């Protein structure tokens, strides 16, 4: 079992199917990179509906795992905060392609990083219908949002990711301080920013 894993996802409709399998391979952190192309060596951007559905499924199916959907639209190298120990593909992957992906596109990995194809050899490669991922998203130069952002959860992750996806230049995040939270019910339960 690995502490940190990366799922290369070509079809969001498959996520729910693979959650039980992912729980058997990852203990703490799961990064998800959406890559709809036929070749795993080409990475693309992702859209907000995909992100929201992934975080919603993760909240129910992977409650003990910190799920992080990567939103690297302009870069092809995947940079993660924690070193990746296992890379999982939701499609068949040859040993050469799996190792090439790890070496070429993953900057923070353990020396023993391995890959797994979640599709069984017996399983037919049935292509489920893709969700409408190519919607028009309004993009702004700057996006501003605010909140307490204590006890970071998937709702916060959706909000912050939406802000990043809708911003061309800057995302400005205001974190609520003491004077503004005094009026909240149970304000004393809000964690300080230093944590």
Coordinates of N, CA and C in Angstrom, one line a residue:
X1 N 0.9 -1.2 0.0 CA 0.0 0.0 0.0 C 0.9 1.2 0.0
X2 N 0.5 2.3 -0.8 CA 1.3 3.5 -0.9 C 0.6 4.6 -0.2
X3 N 1.4 5.6 0.3 CA 0.9 6.8 1.0 C 0.3 7.7 -0.1
X4 N 1.0 7.9 -1.2 CA 0.5 8.9 -2.2 C 0.4 8.2 -3.6
X5 N -0.7 8.5 -4.3 CA -0.9 7.9 -5.6 C -1.4 9.0 -6.6
X6 N -1.3 8.7 -7.8 CA -1.7 9.6 -8.9 C -2.6 8.7 -9.9
X7 N -3.8 9.2 -10.1 CA -4.7 8.6 -11.0 C -4.7 9.4 -12.3
X8 N -4.4 8.7 -13.4 CA -4.5 9.4 -14.8 C -5.8 8.9 -15.3
X9 N -6.7 9.8 -15.4 CA -8.1 9.5 -15.7 C -8.5 10.0 -17.1
X10 N -8.9 9.1 -18.0 CA -9.3 9.4 -19.3 C -10.8 9.6 -19.5
X11 N -11.6 9.0 -18.5 CA -13.0 9.1 -18.6 C -13.6 9.2 -17.2
X12 N -14.2 10.4 -16.9 CA -14.7 10.7 -15.6 C -15.8 9.7 -15.2
X13 N -16.5 9.1 -16.1 CA -17.6 8.1 -15.8 C -17.0 6.9 -15.1
X14 N -15.7 6.6 -15.2 CA -15.1 5.4 -14.6 C -14.7 5.6 -13.1
X15 N -14.7 6.8 -12.7 CA -14.2 7.1 -11.3 C -14.9 6.3 -10.3
X16 N -16.2 6.3 -10.2 CA -16.9 5.6 -9.2 C -16.6 4.1 -9.2
X17 N -16.4 3.5 -10.4 CA -16.1 2.1 -10.5 C -14.7 1.8 -9.9
X18 N -13.8 2.7 -10.0 CA -12.4 2.4 -9.5 C -12.2 2.8 -8.1
X19 N -13.1 3.5 -7.4 CA -12.9 3.9 -6.0 C -12.5 2.8 -5.1
X20 N -13.2 1.6 -5.1 CA -12.8 0.5 -4.2 C -11.4 0.0 -4.5
X21 N -11.0 0.0 -5.7 CA -9.7 -0.4 -6.1 C -8.6 0.6 -5.6
X22 N -8.9 1.8 -5.8 CA -8.0 2.9 -5.4 C -7.7 2.8 -3.9
X23 N -8.8 2.5 -3.1 CA -8.7 2.4 -1.6 C -7.7 1.3 -1.2
X24 N -7.5 0.3 -2.1 CA -6.6 -0.8 -1.8 C -5.1 -0.4 -2.1
X25 N -4.9 0.7 -2.8 CA -3.6 1.1 -3.2 C -3.0 2.4 -2.5
X26 N -3.9 3.3 -2.1 CA -3.5 4.6 -1.6 C -4.1 4.8 -0.1
X27 N -3.2 5.2 0.7 CA -3.5 5.4 2.1 C -3.9 6.9 2.5
X28 N -3.1 7.9 2.0 CA -3.3 9.2 2.4 C -3.7 10.2 1.4
X29 N -2.9 10.3 0.3 CA -3.2 11.4 -0.7 C -3.3 10.8 -2.1
X30 N -4.4 11.2 -2.8 CA -4.6 10.8 -4.2 C -4.7 12.0 -5.1
X31 N -3.8 12.2 -6.0 CA -3.8 13.2 -7.0 C -4.5 12.6 -8.2
X32 N -5.4 13.5 -8.9 CA -6.1 13.0 -10.1 C -5.8 14.0 -11.2
X33 N -5.3 13.4 -12.3 CA -5.0 14.2 -13.5 C -5.9 13.8 -14.6
X34 N -6.7 14.7 -15.2 CA -7.6 14.3 -16.3 C -6.8 14.4 -17.6
X35 N -6.8 13.3 -18.3 CA -6.1 13.2 -19.6 C -6.9 12.4 -20.6
X36 N -7.8 13.0 -21.3 CA -8.8 12.3 -22.2 C -8.2 11.7 -23.5
X37 N -6.9 12.1 -23.8 CA -6.4 11.6 -25.1 C -6.1 10.1 -25.1
X38 N -6.0 9.6 -26.3 CA -5.8 8.2 -26.5 C -4.4 7.9 -26.0
X39 N -3.4 8.8 -26.3 CA -2.0 8.5 -25.8 C -1.8 9.2 -24.5
X40 N -1.2 8.5 -23.5 CA -1.1 9.0 -22.2 C 0.0 10.0 -22.1
X41 N 0.7 10.2 -23.2 CA 1.9 11.2 -23.2 C 1.4 12.6 -23.4
X42 N 0.1 12.8 -23.7 CA -0.4 14.2 -23.9 C -1.4 14.6 -22.9
X43 N -1.2 15.7 -22.2 CA -2.1 16.1 -21.1 C -2.8 17.3 -21.6
X44 N -4.0 17.4 -21.1 CA -4.9 18.6 -21.4 C -5.5 19.2 -20.2
X45 N -6.2 20.3 -20.4 CA -6.8 21.0 -19.3 C -8.1 20.3 -18.8
X46 N -8.7 20.6 -17.7 CA -9.9 20.0 -17.2 C -11.0 21.1 -17.0
X47 N -12.2 20.7 -16.9 CA -13.2 21.7 -16.7 C -13.9 21.6 -15.4
X48 N -14.6 22.6 -15.0 CA -15.2 22.7 -13.6 C -16.2 21.5 -13.3
X49 N -17.1 21.1 -14.2 CA -18.0 20.1 -13.9 C -17.3 18.8 -13.5
X50 N -16.2 18.5 -14.2 CA -15.4 17.3 -13.9 C -14.9 17.4 -12.5
X51 N -14.4 18.6 -12.1 CA -13.8 18.8 -10.8 C -14.9 18.6 -9.7
X52 N -16.0 19.2 -9.9 CA -17.1 19.1 -8.9 C -17.5 17.7 -8.7
X53 N -17.7 16.9 -9.8 CA -18.1 15.5 -9.7 C -17.1 14.7 -9.0
X54 N -15.8 14.9 -9.3 CA -14.7 14.1 -8.7 C -14.7 14.3 -7.2
X55 N -14.8 15.6 -6.8 CA -14.7 15.9 -5.3 C -16.0 15.3 -4.6
X56 N -17.1 15.4 -5.3 CA -18.3 14.8 -4.7 C -18.2 13.3 -4.5
X57 N -17.7 12.6 -5.5 CA -17.5 11.2 -5.4 C -16.4 10.9 -4.3
X58 N -15.4 11.7 -4.3 CA -14.3 11.4 -3.3 C -14.8 11.6 -1.9
X59 N -15.7 12.6 -1.7 CA -16.2 12.8 -0.3 C -17.0 11.6 0.2
X60 N -17.7 10.9 -0.7 CA -18.5 9.7 -0.2 C -17.6 8.4 -0.3
X61 N -16.8 8.3 -1.4 CA -16.1 7.0 -1.6 C -14.7 6.9 -1.0
X62 N -14.1 8.0 -0.8 CA -12.7 8.0 -0.3 C -12.6 9.0 0.9
X63 N -13.4 8.8 1.8 CA -13.5 9.8 2.9 C -12.2 10.0 3.7
X64 N -11.4 9.0 3.8 CA -10.2 9.1 4.6 C -9.0 9.4 3.8
X65 N -9.2 9.6 2.5 CA -8.0 10.0 1.6 C -8.2 11.4 1.1
X66 N -7.1 12.2 1.2 CA -7.1 13.6 0.7 C -7.0 13.6 -0.8
X67 N -8.1 13.9 -1.5 CA -8.1 13.9 -2.9 C -7.8 15.3 -3.5
X68 N -6.9 15.4 -4.4 CA -6.5 16.6 -5.0 C -6.6 16.5 -6.6
X69 N -7.5 17.2 -7.2 CA -7.6 17.2 -8.6 C -6.6 18.3 -9.2
X70 N -5.7 17.9 -10.0 CA -4.7 18.8 -10.6 C -5.2 19.6 -11.7
X71 N -4.9 20.9 -11.7 CA -5.4 21.8 -12.7 C -4.3 22.5 -13.4
X72 N -3.4 21.6 -14.0 CA -2.2 22.2 -14.7 C -2.5 22.3 -16.2
X73 N -3.1 23.4 -16.6 CA -3.6 23.6 -17.9 C -2.4 23.9 -18.9
X74 N -1.4 24.6 -18.4 CA -0.4 25.1 -19.3 C 0.9 24.2 -19.3
X75 N 1.1 23.5 -18.2 CA 2.3 22.7 -18.0 C 2.0 21.2 -18.4
X76 N 3.0 20.5 -18.9 CA 2.8 19.1 -19.1 C 3.4 18.3 -18.0
X77 N 4.4 18.8 -17.3 CA 5.1 18.1 -16.2 C 4.1 18.2 -15.0
X78 N 3.9 17.1 -14.4 CA 3.0 17.0 -13.2 C 3.9 17.2 -12.0
X79 N 3.7 18.3 -11.3 CA 4.4 18.6 -10.0 C 3.5 18.4 -8.8
X80 N 3.8 17.6 -7.9 CA 3.0 17.3 -6.8 C 3.8 17.7 -5.5
X81 N 3.0 18.1 -4.5 CA 3.7 18.4 -3.2 C 4.3 17.2 -2.6
X82 N 3.6 16.1 -2.6 CA 4.1 14.9 -2.0 C 4.7 13.9 -3.1
X83 N 5.7 13.2 -2.8 CA 6.2 12.3 -3.8 C 5.3 11.1 -4.1
X84 N 5.0 10.9 -5.4 CA 4.1 9.9 -5.8 C 4.8 8.5 -5.8
X85 N 4.1 7.5 -5.2 CA 4.6 6.2 -5.1 C 4.0 5.2 -6.1
X86 N 2.7 5.5 -6.5 CA 2.0 4.7 -7.5 C 1.2 5.5 -8.4
X87 N 1.3 5.2 -9.7 CA 0.5 5.8 -10.8 C -0.5 4.8 -11.3
X88 N -1.7 5.2 -11.3 CA -2.8 4.3 -11.8 C -3.4 4.9 -13.0
X89 N -3.6 4.0 -14.0 CA -4.3 4.4 -15.3 C -5.6 3.7 -15.4
X90 N -6.6 4.5 -15.9 CA -8.0 3.9 -16.0 C -8.1 3.2 -17.4
X91 N -7.0 2.9 -18.1 CA -7.1 2.2 -19.4 C -5.8 1.3 -19.4
X92 N -5.8 0.5 -20.4 CA -4.7 -0.4 -20.6 C -3.4 0.4 -20.9
X93 N -2.3 -0.1 -20.3 CA -1.1 0.6 -20.5 C 0.0 -0.4 -20.5
X94 N 0.9 -0.3 -21.5 CA 2.0 -1.2 -21.7 C 3.1 -0.9 -20.6
X95 N 3.9 -1.8 -20.3 CA 5.0 -1.5 -19.3 C 5.9 -0.3 -19.8
X96 N 6.1 -0.3 -21.1 CA 7.0 0.8 -21.6 C 6.3 2.1 -21.5
X97 N 5.0 2.2 -21.8 CA 4.3 3.5 -21.7 C 4.1 3.9 -20.2
X98 N 3.9 3.0 -19.3 CA 3.8 3.3 -17.9 C 5.1 3.9 -17.4
X99 N 6.2 3.2 -17.7 CA 7.5 3.7 -17.2 C 7.9 5.0 -17.9
X100 N 7.6 5.2 -19.2 CA 7.9 6.4 -19.9 C 7.1 7.6 -19.3
X101 N 5.8 7.4 -19.0 CA 5.0 8.4 -18.3 C 5.6 8.8 -17.0
X102 N 6.0 7.9 -16.2 CA 6.6 8.2 -14.9 C 7.8 9.0 -15.0
X103 N 8.7 8.6 -15.9 CA 10.0 9.2 -16.1 C 9.9 10.6 -16.8
X104 N 8.9 10.7 -17.7 CA 8.9 12.0 -18.5 C 8.0 13.0 -17.9
X105 N 6.9 12.6 -17.3 CA 5.8 13.6 -16.9 C 5.7 13.8 -15.3
X106 N 6.4 13.0 -14.5 CA 6.2 13.1 -13.1 C 7.5 13.6 -12.4
X107 N 7.4 14.8 -11.9 CA 8.7 15.4 -11.4 C 8.9 15.0 -9.9
X108 N 7.9 14.7 -9.1 CA 8.1 14.4 -7.7 C 7.6 13.0 -7.5
X109 N 8.5 12.0 -7.6 CA 8.2 10.6 -7.4 C 9.2 9.9 -6.6
X110 N 8.9 8.8 -6.0 CA 9.8 8.0 -5.2 C 10.7 7.2 -6.2
X111 N 11.8 6.8 -5.8 CA 12.6 6.0 -6.7 C 12.0 4.6 -7.0
X112 N 11.1 4.2 -6.1 CA 10.4 2.9 -6.4 C 9.0 3.1 -6.9
X113 N 8.7 4.3 -7.5 CA 7.4 4.6 -8.1 C 7.0 3.5 -9.1
X114 N 5.8 3.0 -9.0 CA 5.4 2.0 -9.9 C 4.0 2.4 -10.6
X115 N 3.6 1.7 -11.5 CA 2.3 2.0 -12.2 C 1.4 0.8 -12.2
X116 N 0.1 1.1 -12.2 CA -0.9 0.0 -12.3 C -1.9 0.4 -13.3
X117 N -2.3 -0.6 -14.1 CA -3.4 -0.4 -15.0 C -4.7 -0.9 -14.4
X118 N -5.7 -0.1 -14.1 CA -6.9 -0.5 -13.4 C -7.8 -1.3 -14.2
X119 N -7.6 -1.4 -15.5 CA -8.4 -2.2 -16.4 C -7.8 -3.6 -16.5
X120 N -8.6 -4.6 -16.1 CA -8.2 -6.0 -16.2 C -8.0 -6.5 -17.6
X121 N -7.2 -7.5 -17.8 CA -7.0 -8.1 -19.1 C -8.3 -8.7 -19.6
X122 N -9.1 -9.3 -18.7 CA -10.3 -9.9 -19.1 C -11.4 -8.9 -19.4
X123 N -11.2 -7.7 -18.9 CA -12.3 -6.6 -19.0 C -12.2 -6.1 -20.4
X124 N -13.4 -6.0 -21.0 CA -13.5 -5.4 -22.4 C -13.2 -3.9 -22.2
X125 N -12.6 -3.3 -23.2 CA -12.3 -1.9 -23.2 C -13.5 -1.2 -23.8
X126 N -14.6 -1.2 -23.0 CA -15.8 -0.5 -23.4 C -15.7 1.0 -23.1
X127 N -15.9 1.7 -24.1 CA -15.8 3.2 -23.9 C -17.1 3.8 -23.5
X128 N -17.2 4.1 -22.2 CA -18.5 4.8 -21.8 C -18.6 6.2 -22.3
X129 N -19.8 6.6 -22.4 CA -20.0 8.0 -22.9 C -19.4 9.0 -22.0
X130 N -18.7 9.9 -22.6 CA -18.1 10.9 -21.8 C -19.1 12.0 -21.4
X131 N -18.9 12.6 -20.3 CA -19.7 13.7 -19.9 C -19.3 14.9 -20.8
X132 N -20.2 15.9 -20.8 CA -19.9 17.1 -21.6 C -18.9 17.9 -20.9
X133 N -17.6 17.7 -21.2 CA -16.5 18.3 -20.5 C -16.1 19.6 -21.2
X134 N -16.5 19.8 -22.4 CA -16.0 20.9 -23.2 C -17.0 22.1 -23.2
X135 N -17.4 22.5 -22.0 CA -18.4 23.6 -21.9 C -17.6 24.9 -22.0
X136 N -18.4 25.9 -22.3 CA -17.8 27.3 -22.3 C -17.7 27.8 -20.9
X137 N -16.5 28.1 -20.5 CA -16.3 28.7 -19.1 C -15.9 30.1 -19.3
X138 N -16.6 31.0 -18.5 CA -16.2 32.4 -18.6 C -14.9 32.6 -17.8
X139 N -13.9 33.3 -18.4 CA -12.7 33.5 -17.8 C -12.4 35.0 -17.6
X140 N -11.9 35.4 -16.4 CA -11.6 36.8 -16.1 C -10.1 37.0 -15.9
X141 N -9.7 38.2 -15.9 CA -8.3 38.5 -15.7 C -7.9 38.2 -14.2
X142 N -8.8 38.6 -13.3 CA -8.5 38.4 -11.9 C -9.8 37.9 -11.2
X143 N -9.6 37.0 -10.3 CA -10.7 36.4 -9.5 C -10.4 36.6 -8.0
X144 N -11.5 37.1 -7.3 CA -11.3 37.4 -5.9 C -12.4 36.6 -5.1
X145 N -12.0 36.0 -4.0 CA -12.9 35.2 -3.2 C -12.4 35.3 -1.8
X146 N -13.3 35.0 -0.8 CA -12.9 35.0 0.6 C -13.7 34.1 1.4
X147 N -13.2 33.8 2.6 CA -13.8 32.9 3.5 C -12.9 32.6 4.7
X148 N -13.4 31.7 5.6 CA -12.5 31.4 6.7 C -11.4 30.3 6.3
X149 N -11.8 29.4 5.4 CA -10.9 28.4 4.9 C -10.2 27.6 6.0
X150 N -10.9 27.5 7.1 CA -10.3 26.6 8.1 C -10.9 25.2 7.9
X151 N -10.2 24.2 8.4 CA -10.6 22.8 8.2 C -10.9 22.5 6.7
X152 N -9.9 22.7 5.9 CA -10.0 22.6 4.5 C -10.7 21.3 4.1
X153 N -11.7 21.4 3.3 CA -12.5 20.2 2.9 C -12.7 20.3 1.4
X154 N -13.4 19.3 0.8 CA -13.6 19.3 -0.7 C -14.4 20.5 -1.2
X155 N -15.3 21.0 -0.4 CA -16.1 22.2 -0.8 C -15.1 23.4 -1.0
X156 N -14.1 23.5 -0.1 CA -13.1 24.6 -0.3 C -12.3 24.3 -1.5
X157 N -11.9 23.1 -1.7 CA -11.1 22.7 -2.9 C -11.8 23.0 -4.2
X158 N -13.1 22.8 -4.3 CA -13.9 23.1 -5.5 C -13.9 24.6 -5.7
X159 N -14.2 25.4 -4.6 CA -14.2 26.8 -4.8 C -12.9 27.4 -5.2
X160 N -11.8 26.9 -4.6 CA -10.5 27.4 -5.0 C -10.1 27.0 -6.4
X161 N -10.4 25.8 -6.8 CA -10.1 25.3 -8.1 C -10.9 26.0 -9.2
X162 N -12.2 26.3 -8.9 CA -13.0 27.1 -9.8 C -12.4 28.4 -10.1
X163 N -11.9 29.0 -9.0 CA -11.2 30.4 -9.1 C -10.0 30.3 -10.0
X164 N -9.2 29.3 -9.8 CA -8.0 29.1 -10.6 C -8.4 28.9 -12.1
X165 N -9.4 28.1 -12.4 CA -9.8 27.8 -13.7 C -10.4 29.0 -14.4
X166 N -10.9 29.9 -13.7 CA -11.6 31.1 -14.3 C -10.7 32.3 -14.3
X167 N -9.5 32.2 -13.9 CA -8.6 33.3 -13.9 C -7.5 33.3 -14.9
X168 N -7.2 34.4 -15.6 CA -6.1 34.4 -16.6 C -4.8 34.9 -15.9
X169 N -4.9 35.8 -14.9 CA -3.7 36.4 -14.3 C -3.6 36.1 -12.8
X170 N -4.6 36.5 -12.0 CA -4.4 36.4 -10.6 C -5.6 35.8 -9.9
X171 N -5.4 35.1 -8.8 CA -6.5 34.7 -7.9 C -6.1 35.4 -6.5
X172 N -7.0 36.1 -6.0 CA -6.8 36.8 -4.7 C -7.8 36.2 -3.7
X173 N -7.2 35.6 -2.6 CA -8.0 35.0 -1.6 C -7.9 35.8 -0.3
X174 N -9.1 36.2 0.2 CA -9.1 36.9 1.5 C -9.5 35.9 2.5
X175 N -8.8 35.9 3.6 CA -9.1 35.0 4.7 C -9.7 35.8 5.8
X176 N -10.8 35.4 6.3 CA -11.6 36.1 7.3 C -10.8 36.1 8.6
X177 N -10.7 37.3 9.3 CA -10.0 37.4 10.5 C -10.9 37.5 11.7
X178 N -10.3 37.7 12.9 CA -11.1 37.7 14.1 C -12.3 38.6 14.1
X179 N -12.1 39.8 13.7 CA -13.2 40.8 13.8 C -14.4 40.4 13.0
X180 N -14.2 39.8 11.9 CA -15.4 39.4 11.0 C -16.0 38.1 11.5
X181 N -15.3 37.2 12.2 CA -16.0 36.0 12.6 C -16.7 36.0 13.9
X182 N -16.6 37.1 14.6 CA -17.2 37.2 15.9 C -18.7 37.0 15.8
X183 N -19.3 37.5 14.7 CA -20.8 37.4 14.5 C -21.2 36.0 14.1
X184 N -20.3 35.1 13.8 CA -20.7 33.7 13.3 C -21.1 32.9 14.5
X185 N -22.0 32.0 14.3 CA -22.4 31.0 15.3 C -21.3 30.1 15.5
X186 N -20.9 29.8 16.8 CA -19.8 29.0 17.1 C -18.5 29.4 16.5
X187 N -18.2 30.7 16.5 CA -17.0 31.3 15.9 C -15.8 30.7 16.6
X188 N -15.9 30.3 17.9 CA -14.7 29.9 18.6 C -14.2 28.5 18.1
X189 N -15.0 27.8 17.2 CA -14.6 26.6 16.7 C -13.7 26.8 15.4
X190 N -13.7 28.0 14.9 CA -12.9 28.2 13.7 C -11.4 28.2 14.0
X191 N -10.7 27.5 13.3 CA -9.2 27.3 13.5 C -8.5 28.6 13.1
X192 N -7.4 28.9 13.8 CA -6.6 30.1 13.4 C -5.8 29.8 12.1
X193 N -5.4 30.8 11.4 CA -4.7 30.6 10.1 C -3.4 30.0 10.2
X194 N -2.8 30.1 11.4 CA -1.4 29.5 11.6 C -1.4 28.0 11.5
X195 N -2.5 27.3 11.6 CA -2.5 25.8 11.5 C -2.4 25.3 10.2

